[in-house]
Amino acid sequence: MLAFTSYAALAQHTLPLQGNIVKPTDPHIQYVGRISFQNPERPAWNYPGVQINAAFEGTSAKLVCKPGSGYFMAQIDEAEPFKVAFRGERDSVVTIATALPHSRHTVRLMYCIEGYEMRPEFWGFVFDGPVCDAPALPSKTIEFIGNSITCAYGNEATHEGEHFQYETENHYNGYAQMTARALGAQAYVVARSGIGVYRHYDGPKTGTPSSSMATQYDYTIYATDASLRQPGTLEAERWDFDRFQPQVVCINLGTNDLSTHNYDVKLFRQAYEKLLHQVRSHNPKAKIVLLTGSMLNGKELDIARKTLDEIAENAKKDGDREVYRFDFTPADGQLKYGADWHPSLWQHQKMAAELTAYLRALMQWF
């Protein structure tokens, strides 16, 4: 017997709905990514790549989120993924499947933008049949630490003259997630546009500590305002690294540190070494790969490569023999550009192919 009831208790912004209401606390729901369960009825996050998966028996499915939560990519069974939007002030319920054959179906969701402004929350599902166990997650595990390139800033824009819009950022179709899918791996993502190892994009030469990855990495939720890190707040929640221990960590940082010709190479190097030790301390068994992104060129690319080569070599000398180096091919315009000169969708595809081949060999994931 289905549980037909008012949805008002779960989502106050909606009209009453009928169906099998599956709350976020249901053990059948599968979560991937840095998600805060401080309020278990309202799981929250703001990094891209968070996944929410479920399975059910029936013919239709609805997704319920906080109004204004932003964009997801949704996939029903093995059909083509499609984008789902929560943008309006009262947009809290979206039908993601209807008129399906009456059988068992899977629902896979991925948050595909940066949610630091939207503060997304998942409020549950409504199915017209019983919920089932979601398919098992892949045993291969990757963590991606990065900036706008990893977020897939502007990858769906038509040319470099376009500026940032949430509508043209699609992390699902970025190099990180394409690599993970090609390898059959699950991926956790800690990435934010503009972030650096010691200074954010166009920041002062002395650095921007509050917005650096070293500061942000230990927390579940991204927040640069120190006042938000007050005890008891969502932003103050420290990430529990026991929840996810990746087999390989890919760090793609440095593009913003070396931006706008206002950087200090010594400070960059010191901060990167500190971050590497920090990542290692939380992931003692992982291989760590230091990457250079595809947006650097000329002098700054040479600095990044030389610095990361030396850091990796010194790590090995100090006894950490699981630190590696990888360079993406720099973008040259042949594959076009996305918004604000960021990698296009085609550039992301090329990056994914390069990184997939490298990680497959490194991890022996054949």
CSV table of C-alpha atoms in Angstrom, one decimal:
chain,number,residue,atom,x,y,z
A,1,MET,CA,0.0,0.0,0.0
A,2,LEU,CA,1.4,3.4,-1.0
A,3,ALA,CA,1.7,6.2,1.6
A,4,PHE,CA,-0.6,8.9,0.2
A,5,THR,CA,-0.3,12.0,2.2
A,6,SER,CA,0.1,15.8,2.1
A,7,TYR,CA,3.5,17.0,1.0
A,8,ALA,CA,3.1,20.2,3.2
A,9,ALA,CA,5.1,18.7,6.0
A,10,LEU,CA,8.1,18.0,3.7
A,11,ALA,CA,8.0,21.1,1.4
A,12,GLN,CA,6.0,24.0,2.7
A,13,HIS,CA,6.4,25.9,-0.6
A,14,THR,CA,4.3,23.3,-2.6
A,15,LEU,CA,0.7,22.4,-3.0
A,16,PRO,CA,-0.3,19.1,-1.4
A,17,LEU,CA,0.9,16.2,-3.5
A,18,GLN,CA,0.0,12.5,-3.5
A,19,GLY,CA,2.4,9.6,-3.8
A,20,ASN,CA,5.0,7.7,-1.9
A,21,ILE,CA,6.9,10.4,-0.2
A,22,VAL,CA,10.5,9.4,0.3
A,23,LYS,CA,12.3,11.7,2.8
A,24,PRO,CA,16.0,12.4,2.7
A,25,THR,CA,16.5,10.2,5.8
A,26,ASP,CA,15.3,7.1,3.9
A,27,PRO,CA,18.2,4.6,4.0
A,28,HIS,CA,17.5,3.6,0.4
A,29,ILE,CA,18.7,6.9,-0.8
A,30,GLN,CA,22.4,7.0,-1.9
A,31,TYR,CA,24.5,10.1,-1.4
A,32,VAL,CA,27.9,11.0,-3.0
A,33,GLY,CA,29.9,14.1,-2.2
A,34,ARG,CA,30.5,16.6,0.5
A,35,ILE,CA,27.0,16.9,2.0
A,36,SER,CA,26.0,18.2,5.4
A,37,PHE,CA,23.4,16.2,7.3
A,38,GLN,CA,23.4,18.7,10.2
A,39,ASN,CA,19.7,18.8,9.4
A,40,PRO,CA,19.0,15.3,8.2
A,41,GLU,CA,15.6,16.4,6.7
A,42,ARG,CA,17.4,19.0,4.7
A,43,PRO,CA,20.8,17.7,3.4
A,44,ALA,CA,22.8,20.7,2.2
A,45,TRP,CA,25.9,21.3,0.1
A,46,ASN,CA,27.5,23.9,-2.2
A,47,TYR,CA,30.2,22.0,-4.2
A,48,PRO,CA,29.4,20.7,-7.7
A,49,GLY,CA,29.3,17.0,-8.4
A,50,VAL,CA,27.1,16.0,-5.4
A,51,GLN,CA,25.1,13.0,-6.3
A,52,ILE,CA,21.7,11.7,-5.0
A,53,ASN,CA,20.6,8.3,-6.3
A,54,ALA,CA,17.6,6.1,-5.7
A,55,ALA,CA,15.5,3.3,-7.2
A,56,PHE,CA,11.8,2.6,-7.2
A,57,GLU,CA,9.1,0.5,-8.6
A,58,GLY,CA,6.5,2.4,-10.5
A,59,THR,CA,5.9,4.8,-13.4
A,60,SER,CA,6.7,8.3,-12.3
A,61,ALA,CA,9.1,10.3,-10.1
A,62,LYS,CA,9.3,13.8,-8.7
A,63,LEU,CA,12.3,15.6,-7.2
A,64,VAL,CA,11.8,18.0,-4.3
A,65,CYS,CA,14.4,20.6,-3.3
A,66,LYS,CA,14.6,24.0,-1.7
A,67,PRO,CA,13.3,26.7,-4.1
A,68,GLY,CA,16.2,28.3,-5.9
A,69,SER,CA,18.6,25.4,-5.4
A,70,GLY,CA,19.9,25.6,-8.9
A,71,TYR,CA,20.6,22.9,-11.6
A,72,PHE,CA,20.9,19.2,-11.6
A,73,MET,CA,21.6,16.7,-14.3
A,74,ALA,CA,19.1,13.8,-14.0
A,75,GLN,CA,19.2,10.4,-15.5
A,76,ILE,CA,16.4,7.8,-15.5
A,77,ASP,CA,17.7,4.2,-16.0
A,78,GLU,CA,20.2,4.4,-18.8
A,79,ALA,CA,18.4,7.1,-20.8
A,80,GLU,CA,20.1,10.3,-21.9
A,81,PRO,CA,20.7,12.7,-18.9
A,82,PHE,CA,18.9,16.0,-18.9
A,83,LYS,CA,19.0,19.2,-16.9
A,84,VAL,CA,16.6,20.0,-14.1
A,85,ALA,CA,16.2,23.5,-12.8
A,86,PHE,CA,15.1,24.9,-9.4
A,87,ARG,CA,15.3,28.7,-10.0
A,88,GLY,CA,11.9,30.2,-9.1
A,89,GLU,CA,11.0,31.4,-5.6
A,90,ARG,CA,8.4,28.7,-5.3
A,91,ASP,CA,10.0,26.1,-7.5
A,92,SER,CA,10.3,23.1,-5.2
A,93,VAL,CA,8.9,20.2,-7.1
A,94,VAL,CA,10.0,19.0,-10.5
A,95,THR,CA,8.6,15.9,-12.3
A,96,ILE,CA,11.6,14.0,-13.6
A,97,ALA,CA,9.9,10.9,-15.0
A,98,THR,CA,6.4,10.1,-16.1
A,99,ALA,CA,4.6,7.3,-18.0
A,100,LEU,CA,7.4,4.9,-17.5
A,101,PRO,CA,6.8,1.1,-17.9
A,102,HIS,CA,5.6,-0.2,-14.6
A,103,SER,CA,8.8,-1.8,-13.4
A,104,ARG,CA,12.0,-1.1,-11.4
A,105,HIS,CA,13.7,2.2,-12.3
A,106,THR,CA,16.8,4.1,-11.2
A,107,VAL,CA,17.1,7.8,-10.6
A,108,ARG,CA,20.6,9.4,-10.7
A,109,LEU,CA,21.0,13.1,-9.9
A,110,MET,CA,24.2,15.2,-10.0
A,111,TYR,CA,24.4,18.9,-8.9
A,112,CYS,CA,26.0,20.5,-11.9
A,113,ILE,CA,26.8,24.0,-10.8
A,114,GLU,CA,28.5,25.8,-7.9
A,115,GLY,CA,26.0,26.4,-5.1
A,116,TYR,CA,27.7,28.9,-2.9
A,117,GLU,CA,25.1,31.6,-3.7
A,118,MET,CA,22.1,29.3,-4.0
A,119,ARG,CA,22.7,27.2,-0.8
A,120,PRO,CA,20.9,24.1,-2.3
A,121,GLU,CA,19.0,21.6,-0.2
A,122,PHE,CA,17.5,18.2,-1.1
A,123,TRP,CA,14.0,17.6,0.4
A,124,GLY,CA,13.1,14.2,-1.0
A,125,PHE,CA,11.4,12.3,-3.8
A,126,VAL,CA,7.8,11.4,-4.6
A,127,PHE,CA,7.4,8.1,-6.4
A,128,ASP,CA,4.2,6.3,-7.4
A,129,GLY,CA,5.5,3.1,-6.0
A,130,PRO,CA,7.8,1.7,-3.3
A,131,VAL,CA,11.4,2.8,-3.0
A,132,CYS,CA,14.2,0.2,-3.6
A,133,ASP,CA,17.9,-0.2,-2.9
A,134,ALA,CA,19.9,2.0,-5.3
A,135,PRO,CA,22.6,0.2,-7.4
A,136,ALA,CA,25.9,-0.2,-5.7
A,137,LEU,CA,28.4,2.5,-6.1
A,138,PRO,CA,31.7,1.9,-8.0
A,139,SER,CA,34.5,0.6,-5.9
A,140,LYS,CA,37.0,2.9,-7.6
A,141,THR,CA,37.3,6.3,-5.9
A,142,ILE,CA,38.7,9.7,-7.0
A,143,GLU,CA,38.8,13.1,-5.3
A,144,PHE,CA,39.1,16.1,-7.5
A,145,ILE,CA,40.4,19.4,-5.9
A,146,GLY,CA,40.3,22.3,-8.2
A,147,ASN,CA,39.1,25.7,-9.4
A,148,SER,CA,36.8,26.9,-12.2
A,149,ILE,CA,38.3,24.4,-14.7
A,150,THR,CA,37.2,21.5,-12.4
A,151,CYS,CA,33.8,23.1,-11.8
A,152,ALA,CA,33.4,23.4,-15.6
A,153,TYR,CA,32.8,27.1,-15.6
A,154,GLY,CA,31.2,28.3,-18.8
A,155,ASN,CA,31.7,25.0,-20.7
A,156,GLU,CA,28.3,25.3,-22.4
A,157,ALA,CA,28.8,28.9,-23.5
A,158,THR,CA,29.1,29.5,-27.2
A,159,HIS,CA,32.2,31.8,-27.2
A,160,GLU,CA,34.8,33.4,-24.9
A,161,GLY,CA,33.0,36.7,-24.9
A,162,GLU,CA,30.2,35.4,-22.7
A,163,HIS,CA,30.6,35.9,-19.0
A,164,PHE,CA,29.6,33.6,-16.2
A,165,GLN,CA,26.0,32.3,-16.0
A,166,TYR,CA,24.8,29.3,-14.0
A,167,GLU,CA,23.0,28.2,-17.2
A,168,THR,CA,26.2,27.6,-19.0
A,169,GLU,CA,28.2,25.8,-16.2
A,170,ASN,CA,27.7,22.0,-16.3
A,171,HIS,CA,30.0,20.1,-14.1
A,172,TYR,CA,28.5,16.8,-15.3
A,173,ASN,CA,30.0,17.5,-18.7
A,174,GLY,CA,33.4,18.7,-17.3
A,175,TYR,CA,36.6,16.8,-17.5
A,176,ALA,CA,36.4,15.5,-13.9
A,177,GLN,CA,33.1,13.7,-14.2
A,178,MET,CA,33.8,12.5,-17.7
A,179,THR,CA,37.0,11.0,-16.4
A,180,ALA,CA,35.2,9.3,-13.5
A,181,ARG,CA,32.6,7.9,-15.8
A,182,ALA,CA,35.1,6.6,-18.3
A,183,LEU,CA,37.0,4.8,-15.5
A,184,GLY,CA,33.9,3.5,-13.8
A,185,ALA,CA,34.7,5.5,-10.6
A,186,GLN,CA,32.8,7.5,-8.1
A,187,ALA,CA,34.1,11.1,-7.5
A,188,TYR,CA,34.0,13.6,-4.7
A,189,VAL,CA,34.7,17.2,-5.7
A,190,VAL,CA,36.1,20.1,-3.7
A,191,ALA,CA,36.2,22.9,-6.3
A,192,ARG,CA,35.3,26.6,-6.6
A,193,SER,CA,35.8,29.1,-9.3
A,194,GLY,CA,38.6,31.6,-8.6
A,195,ILE,CA,40.1,29.6,-5.8
A,196,GLY,CA,43.9,29.2,-5.5
A,197,VAL,CA,46.5,27.6,-3.3
A,198,TYR,CA,47.5,30.9,-1.7
A,199,ARG,CA,45.6,33.6,-3.6
A,200,HIS,CA,42.3,33.7,-5.5
A,201,TYR,CA,42.0,35.2,-9.0
A,202,ASP,CA,43.4,38.7,-9.1
A,203,GLY,CA,44.0,38.7,-5.4
A,204,PRO,CA,46.7,40.7,-3.6
A,205,LYS,CA,50.3,39.5,-4.1
A,206,THR,CA,50.5,38.6,-0.4
A,207,GLY,CA,47.6,36.1,-0.7
A,208,THR,CA,44.0,35.6,0.3
A,209,PRO,CA,44.1,33.1,3.2
A,210,SER,CA,40.4,32.9,3.9
A,211,SER,CA,39.5,31.8,0.3
A,212,SER,CA,42.5,29.5,-0.2
A,213,MET,CA,42.0,25.8,-0.7
A,214,ALA,CA,44.1,25.1,2.4
A,215,THR,CA,41.5,26.9,4.5
A,216,GLN,CA,38.4,25.5,2.7
A,217,TYR,CA,39.5,21.8,2.3
A,218,ASP,CA,38.8,20.9,5.9
A,219,TYR,CA,35.2,22.0,5.8
A,220,THR,CA,32.1,20.4,4.4
A,221,ILE,CA,30.7,23.7,3.0
A,222,TYR,CA,32.6,26.4,1.1
A,223,ALA,CA,32.5,29.8,2.8
A,224,THR,CA,35.0,32.6,2.7
A,225,ASP,CA,33.4,34.9,5.3
A,226,ALA,CA,34.9,34.1,8.6
A,227,SER,CA,31.7,35.2,10.3
A,228,LEU,CA,29.9,32.2,8.7
A,229,ARG,CA,32.2,29.8,10.5
A,230,GLN,CA,30.7,30.3,13.9
A,231,PRO,CA,30.0,27.3,16.0
A,232,GLY,CA,26.7,25.6,15.2
A,233,THR,CA,26.4,27.0,11.7
A,234,LEU,CA,26.4,24.9,8.6
A,235,GLU,CA,29.6,26.5,7.4
A,236,ALA,CA,31.4,25.6,10.6
A,237,GLU,CA,30.9,21.8,10.0
A,238,ARG,CA,34.3,20.1,9.6
A,239,TRP,CA,34.4,17.4,7.0
A,240,ASP,CA,34.7,13.9,8.3
A,241,PHE,CA,37.4,12.4,6.1
A,242,ASP,CA,36.5,8.9,7.3
A,243,ARG,CA,33.3,9.2,5.2
A,244,PHE,CA,35.4,9.0,2.0
A,245,GLN,CA,38.9,7.8,1.5
A,246,PRO,CA,39.8,8.1,-2.2
A,247,GLN,CA,42.3,5.8,-4.0
A,248,VAL,CA,43.6,8.8,-6.0
A,249,VAL,CA,43.4,12.6,-5.4
A,250,CYS,CA,43.8,14.9,-8.4
A,251,ILE,CA,44.8,18.5,-7.5
A,252,ASN,CA,44.2,21.0,-10.3
A,253,LEU,CA,45.2,24.4,-8.8
A,254,GLY,CA,47.6,27.2,-9.6
A,255,THR,CA,45.9,28.9,-12.5
A,256,ASN,CA,44.4,31.6,-10.2
A,257,ASP,CA,47.5,31.9,-8.0
A,258,LEU,CA,49.5,32.8,-11.1
A,259,SER,CA,46.9,35.1,-12.6
A,260,THR,CA,47.1,38.8,-13.5
A,261,HIS,CA,51.0,39.0,-13.1
A,262,ASN,CA,50.6,39.8,-9.4
A,263,TYR,CA,51.9,36.7,-7.8
A,264,ASP,CA,54.8,35.6,-5.5
A,265,VAL,CA,56.3,32.3,-6.7
A,266,LYS,CA,57.8,31.6,-3.2
A,267,LEU,CA,54.5,32.1,-1.5
A,268,PHE,CA,52.8,29.9,-4.1
A,269,ARG,CA,55.3,27.1,-3.6
A,270,GLN,CA,55.1,27.3,0.2
A,271,ALA,CA,51.3,27.2,0.2
A,272,TYR,CA,51.2,24.3,-2.3
A,273,GLU,CA,53.6,22.3,-0.2
A,274,LYS,CA,51.4,23.0,2.8
A,275,LEU,CA,48.3,21.9,1.0
A,276,LEU,CA,50.0,18.7,-0.2
A,277,HIS,CA,50.9,17.8,3.4
A,278,GLN,CA,47.3,18.6,4.4
A,279,VAL,CA,45.8,16.4,1.7
A,280,ARG,CA,48.2,13.6,2.5
A,281,SER,CA,47.4,13.8,6.3
A,282,HIS,CA,43.7,13.2,5.5
A,283,ASN,CA,44.3,10.6,2.8
A,284,PRO,CA,47.3,8.5,3.9
A,285,LYS,CA,46.8,5.7,1.4
A,286,ALA,CA,45.9,7.7,-1.7
A,287,LYS,CA,48.0,8.4,-4.7
A,288,ILE,CA,48.1,12.2,-5.2
A,289,VAL,CA,48.5,13.7,-8.7
A,290,LEU,CA,49.5,17.3,-9.1
A,291,LEU,CA,48.0,18.7,-12.3
A,292,THR,CA,48.5,21.8,-14.4
A,293,GLY,CA,45.3,23.0,-16.1
A,294,SER,CA,44.7,23.9,-19.7
A,295,MET,CA,44.4,27.7,-19.2
A,296,LEU,CA,48.0,28.5,-18.4
A,297,ASN,CA,50.5,29.4,-21.1
A,298,GLY,CA,53.9,31.1,-21.5
A,299,LYS,CA,55.8,32.2,-18.4
A,300,GLU,CA,53.1,31.2,-15.9
A,301,LEU,CA,52.8,27.7,-17.4
A,302,ASP,CA,56.6,27.2,-17.1
A,303,ILE,CA,56.4,28.4,-13.4
A,304,ALA,CA,53.6,26.1,-12.6
A,305,ARG,CA,55.2,23.0,-14.2
A,306,LYS,CA,58.6,23.7,-12.6
A,307,THR,CA,57.2,24.3,-9.2
A,308,LEU,CA,55.0,21.2,-9.2
A,309,ASP,CA,57.8,19.1,-10.6
A,310,GLU,CA,60.0,20.2,-7.7
A,311,ILE,CA,57.3,19.7,-5.1
A,312,ALA,CA,56.6,16.2,-6.3
A,313,GLU,CA,60.3,15.3,-6.4
A,314,ASN,CA,60.9,16.7,-2.9
A,315,ALA,CA,57.9,14.7,-1.6
A,316,LYS,CA,59.5,11.5,-2.9
A,317,LYS,CA,62.8,12.5,-1.3
A,318,ASP,CA,61.0,13.0,2.0
A,319,GLY,CA,59.5,9.5,1.8
A,320,ASP,CA,56.2,10.1,0.1
A,321,ARG,CA,56.6,8.1,-3.1
A,322,GLU,CA,52.9,8.3,-4.1
A,323,VAL,CA,52.9,11.9,-5.4
A,324,TYR,CA,52.8,12.2,-9.2
A,325,ARG,CA,52.6,14.8,-11.9
A,326,PHE,CA,50.4,15.3,-14.9
A,327,ASP,CA,50.0,18.2,-17.4
A,328,PHE,CA,47.0,18.8,-19.5
A,329,THR,CA,47.6,20.0,-23.1
A,330,PRO,CA,47.2,23.9,-23.0
A,331,ALA,CA,44.2,25.2,-24.9
A,332,ASP,CA,45.1,26.9,-28.1
A,333,GLY,CA,41.7,27.9,-29.4
A,334,GLN,CA,41.4,25.0,-31.9
A,335,LEU,CA,38.6,23.5,-29.8
A,336,LYS,CA,37.0,27.0,-29.1
A,337,TYR,CA,36.6,28.5,-25.7
A,338,GLY,CA,33.8,28.6,-23.2
A,339,ALA,CA,32.8,31.7,-21.1
A,340,ASP,CA,35.7,34.1,-20.2
A,341,TRP,CA,38.3,32.0,-22.1
A,342,HIS,CA,37.6,28.9,-20.0
A,343,PRO,CA,37.7,25.4,-21.6
A,344,SER,CA,34.9,24.6,-24.0
A,345,LEU,CA,32.9,21.4,-23.9
A,346,TRP,CA,35.3,20.0,-26.5
A,347,GLN,CA,38.3,21.0,-24.5
A,348,HIS,CA,36.9,19.3,-21.5
A,349,GLN,CA,36.4,16.2,-23.6
A,350,LYS,CA,40.1,16.3,-24.6
A,351,MET,CA,41.2,16.8,-21.0
A,352,ALA,CA,39.1,13.9,-19.9
A,353,ALA,CA,40.6,11.6,-22.5
A,354,GLU,CA,44.1,12.7,-21.5
A,355,LEU,CA,43.5,12.2,-17.7
A,356,THR,CA,41.6,9.0,-18.2
A,357,ALA,CA,44.5,7.4,-20.0
A,358,TYR,CA,46.9,8.6,-17.4
A,359,LEU,CA,44.9,7.4,-14.4
A,360,ARG,CA,44.1,4.1,-16.0
A,361,ALA,CA,47.8,3.4,-16.3
A,362,LEU,CA,48.7,4.8,-12.9
A,363,MET,CA,45.9,3.0,-11.1
A,364,GLN,CA,45.9,-0.1,-13.3
A,365,TRP,CA,42.2,0.3,-13.8
A,366,PHE,CA,41.9,-1.8,-16.9
